[in-house]
Amino acid sequence: MTRMTVHLGDITDLMVDAIVNAANESLAPGGGVCGAIHRAAGADLAVECAALGHCPTGEAVITEGHNLAPTRIIHAVGPVWQGGGSGEAALLALAYARSLQLAAQKGCRSVAFPAISTGIYGLPAEQAARIAVNTVAGVLASEPRIRQVIFCCFSEESAALHQAALDQLEDPDVQ
Ligand code: AR6
């Protein structure tokens, strides 16, 4: 069964149980995919995020989907690139893993991720794609409740990097 796929497009167009937002620690509406999600979800999303207040880097929180088709939005805070020696890889992996944990807890069986931290936060796209795919594969191997994960990429380059990382996975059962 293919549980992980790559999609090229806008994450706000996807029909899944939950989409993941590449958020900031203040959970404020920002630019990039975060801006797109807040615009599509409507102003009530910012109100709900403000009530939650804060999310540390490497963690995630969950809100309603508001005007979006997915019933939930998972706000994951990836690291800001500081050269690679500040735990960025581990923090990015944690943000993916925590997002899936929340999705499973809330009964979301299909989840779409953007390429967290590879835009404004500046992580190298190839390294980030490998971390994303390997982390998700690792979680799915012991998390049967999540049936489908989509890596929603906004450029052909990003999609190719995620597909290459998927192709390199050793365990075909989680692919
Ligand atoms: N659908 C899917 N992917 C998208 C979309 C979209 N509509 N728009 C952009 N991307 P970024 P970060 C891709 O900068 O690096 C925000 O202000 C984009 O091409 O959105 O984690 C937050 O509030 C890139 O590959 O997130 C934070 O302050 C990926 O999404 C900060 O930016 C992530 O780029 C987070 O920075």
PDB file of C-alpha atoms and ligand atoms in Angstrom:
ATOM      1  CA  MET A   1       0.000   0.000   0.000  1.00  0.00           C
ATOM      2  CA  THR A   2       1.340   3.425  -0.937  1.00  0.00           C
ATOM      3  CA  ARG A   3       1.007   5.606   2.141  1.00  0.00           C
ATOM      4  CA  MET A   4       3.355   8.439   1.156  1.00  0.00           C
ATOM      5  CA  THR A   5       3.015  10.426  -2.043  1.00  0.00           C
ATOM      6  CA  VAL A   6       4.348  13.678  -3.479  1.00  0.00           C
ATOM      7  CA  HIS A   7       1.991  16.322  -4.822  1.00  0.00           C
ATOM      8  CA  LEU A   8       2.920  19.530  -6.626  1.00  0.00           C
ATOM      9  CA  GLY A   9       0.554  22.377  -5.796  1.00  0.00           C
ATOM     10  CA  ASP A  10      -1.101  24.598  -3.204  1.00  0.00           C
ATOM     11  CA  ILE A  11      -1.729  22.832   0.108  1.00  0.00           C
ATOM     12  CA  THR A  12      -4.941  24.808   0.678  1.00  0.00           C
ATOM     13  CA  ASP A  13      -6.519  22.971  -2.278  1.00  0.00           C
ATOM     14  CA  LEU A  14      -6.064  19.489  -0.811  1.00  0.00           C
ATOM     15  CA  MET A  15      -8.911  17.328   0.461  1.00  0.00           C
ATOM     16  CA  VAL A  16      -7.347  15.595   3.446  1.00  0.00           C
ATOM     17  CA  ASP A  17      -8.307  15.278   7.104  1.00  0.00           C
ATOM     18  CA  ALA A  18      -5.517  17.639   8.210  1.00  0.00           C
ATOM     19  CA  ILE A  19      -3.033  19.970   6.588  1.00  0.00           C
ATOM     20  CA  VAL A  20       0.137  21.053   8.326  1.00  0.00           C
ATOM     21  CA  ASN A  21       1.099  24.711   8.516  1.00  0.00           C
ATOM     22  CA  ALA A  22       4.752  25.820   8.588  1.00  0.00           C
ATOM     23  CA  ALA A  23       4.108  28.104  11.542  1.00  0.00           C
ATOM     24  CA  ASN A  24       6.139  30.441  13.758  1.00  0.00           C
ATOM     25  CA  GLU A  25       6.453  30.234  17.549  1.00  0.00           C
ATOM     26  CA  SER A  26       3.913  33.045  18.024  1.00  0.00           C
ATOM     27  CA  LEU A  27       1.367  31.219  15.848  1.00  0.00           C
ATOM     28  CA  ALA A  28       0.858  34.513  14.044  1.00  0.00           C
ATOM     29  CA  PRO A  29      -0.308  34.695  10.433  1.00  0.00           C
ATOM     30  CA  GLY A  30       2.890  35.094   8.429  1.00  0.00           C
ATOM     31  CA  GLY A  31       4.009  34.822   4.829  1.00  0.00           C
ATOM     32  CA  GLY A  32       4.665  31.751   2.699  1.00  0.00           C
ATOM     33  CA  VAL A  33       2.429  28.746   3.212  1.00  0.00           C
ATOM     34  CA  CYS A  34       1.334  30.119   6.592  1.00  0.00           C
ATOM     35  CA  GLY A  35      -0.042  33.256   4.941  1.00  0.00           C
ATOM     36  CA  ALA A  36      -1.824  31.166   2.318  1.00  0.00           C
ATOM     37  CA  ILE A  37      -3.412  28.913   4.964  1.00  0.00           C
ATOM     38  CA  HIS A  38      -4.565  31.855   7.099  1.00  0.00           C
ATOM     39  CA  ARG A  39      -6.031  33.634   4.062  1.00  0.00           C
ATOM     40  CA  ALA A  40      -7.911  30.512   2.965  1.00  0.00           C
ATOM     41  CA  ALA A  41      -9.074  29.538   6.459  1.00  0.00           C
ATOM     42  CA  GLY A  42     -10.353  33.011   7.343  1.00  0.00           C
ATOM     43  CA  ALA A  43      -9.835  35.406  10.231  1.00  0.00           C
ATOM     44  CA  ASP A  44     -11.185  33.029  12.892  1.00  0.00           C
ATOM     45  CA  LEU A  45      -8.052  30.895  12.516  1.00  0.00           C
ATOM     46  CA  ALA A  46      -5.875  33.758  13.777  1.00  0.00           C
ATOM     47  CA  VAL A  47      -8.247  34.184  16.732  1.00  0.00           C
ATOM     48  CA  GLU A  48      -7.945  30.499  17.646  1.00  0.00           C
ATOM     49  CA  CYS A  49      -4.148  30.643  17.217  1.00  0.00           C
ATOM     50  CA  ALA A  50      -3.909  33.747  19.401  1.00  0.00           C
ATOM     51  CA  ALA A  51      -5.794  31.935  22.152  1.00  0.00           C
ATOM     52  CA  LEU A  52      -3.270  29.085  22.011  1.00  0.00           C
ATOM     53  CA  GLY A  53      -0.555  31.710  22.172  1.00  0.00           C
ATOM     54  CA  HIS A  54       2.761  29.973  21.635  1.00  0.00           C
ATOM     55  CA  CYS A  55       4.381  26.838  20.248  1.00  0.00           C
ATOM     56  CA  PRO A  56       8.089  26.101  20.723  1.00  0.00           C
ATOM     57  CA  THR A  57      10.312  25.141  17.800  1.00  0.00           C
ATOM     58  CA  GLY A  58      10.083  21.414  17.087  1.00  0.00           C
ATOM     59  CA  GLU A  59       6.548  21.189  18.467  1.00  0.00           C
ATOM     60  CA  ALA A  60       3.074  21.403  16.965  1.00  0.00           C
ATOM     61  CA  VAL A  61      -0.441  22.440  17.969  1.00  0.00           C
ATOM     62  CA  ILE A  62      -3.780  21.681  16.323  1.00  0.00           C
ATOM     63  CA  THR A  63      -6.733  23.879  15.451  1.00  0.00           C
ATOM     64  CA  GLU A  64      -9.967  23.613  13.544  1.00  0.00           C
ATOM     65  CA  GLY A  65      -9.868  23.947   9.757  1.00  0.00           C
ATOM     66  CA  HIS A  66     -12.346  26.859   9.700  1.00  0.00           C
ATOM     67  CA  ASN A  67     -13.128  27.719   6.040  1.00  0.00           C
ATOM     68  CA  LEU A  68     -10.783  25.080   4.653  1.00  0.00           C
ATOM     69  CA  ALA A  69     -11.941  21.619   3.548  1.00  0.00           C
ATOM     70  CA  PRO A  70      -9.654  19.767   5.997  1.00  0.00           C
ATOM     71  CA  THR A  71     -11.251  19.576   9.422  1.00  0.00           C
ATOM     72  CA  ARG A  72      -7.964  20.277  11.184  1.00  0.00           C
ATOM     73  CA  ILE A  73      -4.868  22.405  10.745  1.00  0.00           C
ATOM     74  CA  ILE A  74      -1.695  21.305  12.505  1.00  0.00           C
ATOM     75  CA  HIS A  75       0.671  24.195  13.152  1.00  0.00           C
ATOM     76  CA  ALA A  76       4.224  22.866  13.256  1.00  0.00           C
ATOM     77  CA  VAL A  77       7.149  25.130  14.057  1.00  0.00           C
ATOM     78  CA  GLY A  78      10.284  24.194  12.154  1.00  0.00           C
ATOM     79  CA  PRO A  79      13.739  25.541  12.962  1.00  0.00           C
ATOM     80  CA  VAL A  80      15.354  28.622  11.445  1.00  0.00           C
ATOM     81  CA  TRP A  81      18.551  27.689   9.570  1.00  0.00           C
ATOM     82  CA  GLN A  82      21.595  28.833  11.498  1.00  0.00           C
ATOM     83  CA  GLY A  83      24.253  26.915   9.592  1.00  0.00           C
ATOM     84  CA  GLY A  84      23.323  23.398  10.651  1.00  0.00           C
ATOM     85  CA  GLY A  85      25.080  23.237  14.009  1.00  0.00           C
ATOM     86  CA  SER A  86      22.159  24.304  16.167  1.00  0.00           C
ATOM     87  CA  GLY A  87      20.112  21.119  16.143  1.00  0.00           C
ATOM     88  CA  GLU A  88      18.141  22.118  13.057  1.00  0.00           C
ATOM     89  CA  ALA A  89      17.929  18.555  11.701  1.00  0.00           C
ATOM     90  CA  ALA A  90      16.634  17.085  14.959  1.00  0.00           C
ATOM     91  CA  LEU A  91      14.170  19.932  15.452  1.00  0.00           C
ATOM     92  CA  LEU A  92      12.784  19.531  11.945  1.00  0.00           C
ATOM     93  CA  ALA A  93      12.349  15.786  12.461  1.00  0.00           C
ATOM     94  CA  LEU A  94      10.593  16.454  15.755  1.00  0.00           C
ATOM     95  CA  ALA A  95       8.188  18.920  14.112  1.00  0.00           C
ATOM     96  CA  TYR A  96       7.146  16.239  11.580  1.00  0.00           C
ATOM     97  CA  ALA A  97       6.842  13.520  14.219  1.00  0.00           C
ATOM     98  CA  ARG A  98       4.820  15.676  16.633  1.00  0.00           C
ATOM     99  CA  SER A  99       2.481  16.676  13.797  1.00  0.00           C
ATOM    100  CA  LEU A 100       1.716  13.045  13.001  1.00  0.00           C
ATOM    101  CA  GLN A 101       1.271  12.227  16.666  1.00  0.00           C
ATOM    102  CA  LEU A 102      -1.337  14.996  16.981  1.00  0.00           C
ATOM    103  CA  ALA A 103      -3.050  13.912  13.771  1.00  0.00           C
ATOM    104  CA  ALA A 104      -3.354  10.330  15.012  1.00  0.00           C
ATOM    105  CA  GLN A 105      -4.637  11.449  18.425  1.00  0.00           C
ATOM    106  CA  LYS A 106      -7.371  13.509  16.767  1.00  0.00           C
ATOM    107  CA  GLY A 107      -8.404  10.770  14.350  1.00  0.00           C
ATOM    108  CA  CYS A 108      -6.981  12.348  11.196  1.00  0.00           C
ATOM    109  CA  ARG A 109      -6.162   9.543   8.791  1.00  0.00           C
ATOM    110  CA  SER A 110      -4.839  11.628   5.910  1.00  0.00           C
ATOM    111  CA  VAL A 111      -2.324  14.426   6.396  1.00  0.00           C
ATOM    112  CA  ALA A 112      -0.577  16.804   3.999  1.00  0.00           C
ATOM    113  CA  PHE A 113       2.720  18.523   4.817  1.00  0.00           C
ATOM    114  CA  PRO A 114       4.404  21.477   3.146  1.00  0.00           C
ATOM    115  CA  ALA A 115       8.219  21.450   3.021  1.00  0.00           C
ATOM    116  CA  ILE A 116       8.578  22.892   6.520  1.00  0.00           C
ATOM    117  CA  SER A 117      11.455  25.357   7.090  1.00  0.00           C
ATOM    118  CA  THR A 118      12.601  25.391   3.455  1.00  0.00           C
ATOM    119  CA  GLY A 119      11.238  28.832   2.598  1.00  0.00           C
ATOM    120  CA  ILE A 120      11.597  31.842   4.879  1.00  0.00           C
ATOM    121  CA  TYR A 121      13.402  29.728   7.512  1.00  0.00           C
ATOM    122  CA  GLY A 122      16.102  28.798   4.993  1.00  0.00           C
ATOM    123  CA  LEU A 123      16.875  25.098   5.517  1.00  0.00           C
ATOM    124  CA  PRO A 124      18.653  23.445   2.570  1.00  0.00           C
ATOM    125  CA  ALA A 125      15.878  21.847   0.524  1.00  0.00           C
ATOM    126  CA  GLU A 126      17.581  18.517  -0.137  1.00  0.00           C
ATOM    127  CA  GLN A 127      18.478  17.871   3.490  1.00  0.00           C
ATOM    128  CA  ALA A 128      15.019  18.941   4.634  1.00  0.00           C
ATOM    129  CA  ALA A 129      13.297  16.621   2.130  1.00  0.00           C
ATOM    130  CA  ARG A 130      15.331  13.638   3.339  1.00  0.00           C
ATOM    131  CA  ILE A 131      14.540  14.428   6.974  1.00  0.00           C
ATOM    132  CA  ALA A 132      10.846  14.866   6.162  1.00  0.00           C
ATOM    133  CA  VAL A 133      10.512  11.584   4.285  1.00  0.00           C
ATOM    134  CA  ASN A 134      12.645   9.510   6.668  1.00  0.00           C
ATOM    135  CA  THR A 135      10.881  10.858   9.742  1.00  0.00           C
ATOM    136  CA  VAL A 136       7.401  10.289   8.342  1.00  0.00           C
ATOM    137  CA  ALA A 137       8.366   6.770   7.215  1.00  0.00           C
ATOM    138  CA  GLY A 138       9.658   6.012  10.683  1.00  0.00           C
ATOM    139  CA  VAL A 139       6.468   7.183  12.367  1.00  0.00           C
ATOM    140  CA  LEU A 140       4.167   5.404   9.898  1.00  0.00           C
ATOM    141  CA  ALA A 141       5.951   2.121  10.499  1.00  0.00           C
ATOM    142  CA  SER A 142       4.445   2.032  13.997  1.00  0.00           C
ATOM    143  CA  GLU A 143       1.344   4.200  13.463  1.00  0.00           C
ATOM    144  CA  PRO A 144      -1.343   2.309  11.547  1.00  0.00           C
ATOM    145  CA  ARG A 145      -4.000   4.945  12.262  1.00  0.00           C
ATOM    146  CA  ILE A 146      -2.521   7.266   9.634  1.00  0.00           C
ATOM    147  CA  ARG A 147      -3.306   5.925   6.199  1.00  0.00           C
ATOM    148  CA  GLN A 148      -2.008   8.622   3.887  1.00  0.00           C
ATOM    149  CA  VAL A 149       0.664  11.322   3.995  1.00  0.00           C
ATOM    150  CA  ILE A 150       1.070  13.773   1.132  1.00  0.00           C
ATOM    151  CA  PHE A 151       4.232  15.841   0.746  1.00  0.00           C
ATOM    152  CA  CYS A 152       2.717  18.921  -0.866  1.00  0.00           C
ATOM    153  CA  CYS A 153       5.511  20.716  -2.694  1.00  0.00           C
ATOM    154  CA  PHE A 154       5.286  24.174  -4.179  1.00  0.00           C
ATOM    155  CA  SER A 155       8.010  23.789  -6.819  1.00  0.00           C
ATOM    156  CA  GLU A 156       9.080  21.055  -9.187  1.00  0.00           C
ATOM    157  CA  GLU A 157      12.514  21.043  -7.556  1.00  0.00           C
ATOM    158  CA  SER A 158      11.025  20.427  -4.124  1.00  0.00           C
ATOM    159  CA  ALA A 159       8.763  17.680  -5.499  1.00  0.00           C
ATOM    160  CA  ALA A 160      11.731  15.974  -7.172  1.00  0.00           C
ATOM    161  CA  LEU A 161      13.731  16.065  -3.933  1.00  0.00           C
ATOM    162  CA  HIS A 162      10.892  14.486  -1.947  1.00  0.00           C
ATOM    163  CA  GLN A 163      10.333  11.839  -4.633  1.00  0.00           C
ATOM    164  CA  ALA A 164      14.055  11.011  -4.634  1.00  0.00           C
ATOM    165  CA  ALA A 165      13.992  10.638  -0.855  1.00  0.00           C
ATOM    166  CA  LEU A 166      10.940   8.365  -1.131  1.00  0.00           C
ATOM    167  CA  ASP A 167      12.643   6.265  -3.786  1.00  0.00           C
ATOM    168  CA  GLN A 168      15.611   5.740  -1.476  1.00  0.00           C
ATOM    169  CA  LEU A 169      13.569   4.356   1.402  1.00  0.00           C
ATOM    170  CA  GLU A 170      14.553   0.830   2.282  1.00  0.00           C
ATOM    171  CA  ASP A 171      11.287  -0.431   3.762  1.00  0.00           C
ATOM    172  CA  PRO A 172       8.748  -0.764   0.926  1.00  0.00           C
ATOM    173  CA  ASP A 173       5.940  -1.444   3.405  1.00  0.00           C
ATOM    174  CA  VAL A 174       5.735   2.163   4.494  1.00  0.00           C
ATOM    175  CA  GLN A 175       6.111   3.598   1.001  1.00  0.00           C
TER     176      GLN A 175
HETATM  177  N1  AR6 B   1       1.257  25.379  -0.554  1.00  0.00           N
HETATM  178  C1  AR6 B   1       2.296  24.527  -0.347  1.00  0.00           C
HETATM  179  N2  AR6 B   1       3.553  24.937  -0.120  1.00  0.00           N
HETATM  180  C2  AR6 B   1       3.767  26.280  -0.100  1.00  0.00           C
HETATM  181  C3  AR6 B   1       2.740  27.227  -0.292  1.00  0.00           C
HETATM  182  C4  AR6 B   1       1.434  26.727  -0.531  1.00  0.00           C
HETATM  183  N3  AR6 B   1       0.401  27.541  -0.711  1.00  0.00           N
HETATM  184  N4  AR6 B   1       3.290  28.480  -0.191  1.00  0.00           N
HETATM  185  C5  AR6 B   1       4.605  28.310   0.039  1.00  0.00           C
HETATM  186  N5  AR6 B   1       4.898  26.985   0.090  1.00  0.00           N
HETATM  187  P1  AR6 B   1       7.579  28.928   4.208  1.00  0.00           P
HETATM  188  P2  AR6 B   1       9.166  28.211   6.573  1.00  0.00           P
HETATM  189  C6  AR6 B   1       6.187  26.320   0.318  1.00  0.00           C
HETATM  190  O1  AR6 B   1       8.418  30.137   3.975  1.00  0.00           O
HETATM  191  O2  AR6 B   1      10.405  28.201   5.791  1.00  0.00           O
HETATM  192  C7  AR6 B   1       5.965  32.124   7.700  1.00  0.00           C
HETATM  193  O3  AR6 B   1       5.906  33.493   7.720  1.00  0.00           O
HETATM  194  C8  AR6 B   1       7.438  27.123   0.118  1.00  0.00           C
HETATM  195  O4  AR6 B   1       7.766  27.184  -1.268  1.00  0.00           O
HETATM  196  O5  AR6 B   1       6.115  29.053   4.040  1.00  0.00           O
HETATM  197  O6  AR6 B   1       8.896  27.070   7.518  1.00  0.00           O
HETATM  198  C9  AR6 B   1       5.638  31.482   9.037  1.00  0.00           C
HETATM  199  O7  AR6 B   1       4.684  32.206   9.745  1.00  0.00           O
HETATM  200  C10 AR6 B   1       8.437  26.315   0.898  1.00  0.00           C
HETATM  201  O8  AR6 B   1       8.908  25.205   0.134  1.00  0.00           O
HETATM  202  O9  AR6 B   1       7.834  28.305   5.691  1.00  0.00           O
HETATM  203  C11 AR6 B   1       6.986  31.499   9.721  1.00  0.00           C
HETATM  204  O10 AR6 B   1       7.252  32.763  10.270  1.00  0.00           O
HETATM  205  C12 AR6 B   1       7.606  25.755   2.072  1.00  0.00           C
HETATM  206  O11 AR6 B   1       6.241  25.969   1.704  1.00  0.00           O
HETATM  207  C13 AR6 B   1       7.940  31.236   8.578  1.00  0.00           C
HETATM  208  O12 AR6 B   1       7.306  31.730   7.423  1.00  0.00           O
HETATM  209  C14 AR6 B   1       7.885  26.419   3.406  1.00  0.00           C
HETATM  210  O13 AR6 B   1       8.124  27.799   3.217  1.00  0.00           O
HETATM  211  C15 AR6 B   1       8.178  29.765   8.397  1.00  0.00           C
HETATM  212  O14 AR6 B   1       9.137  29.567   7.404  1.00  0.00           O
END
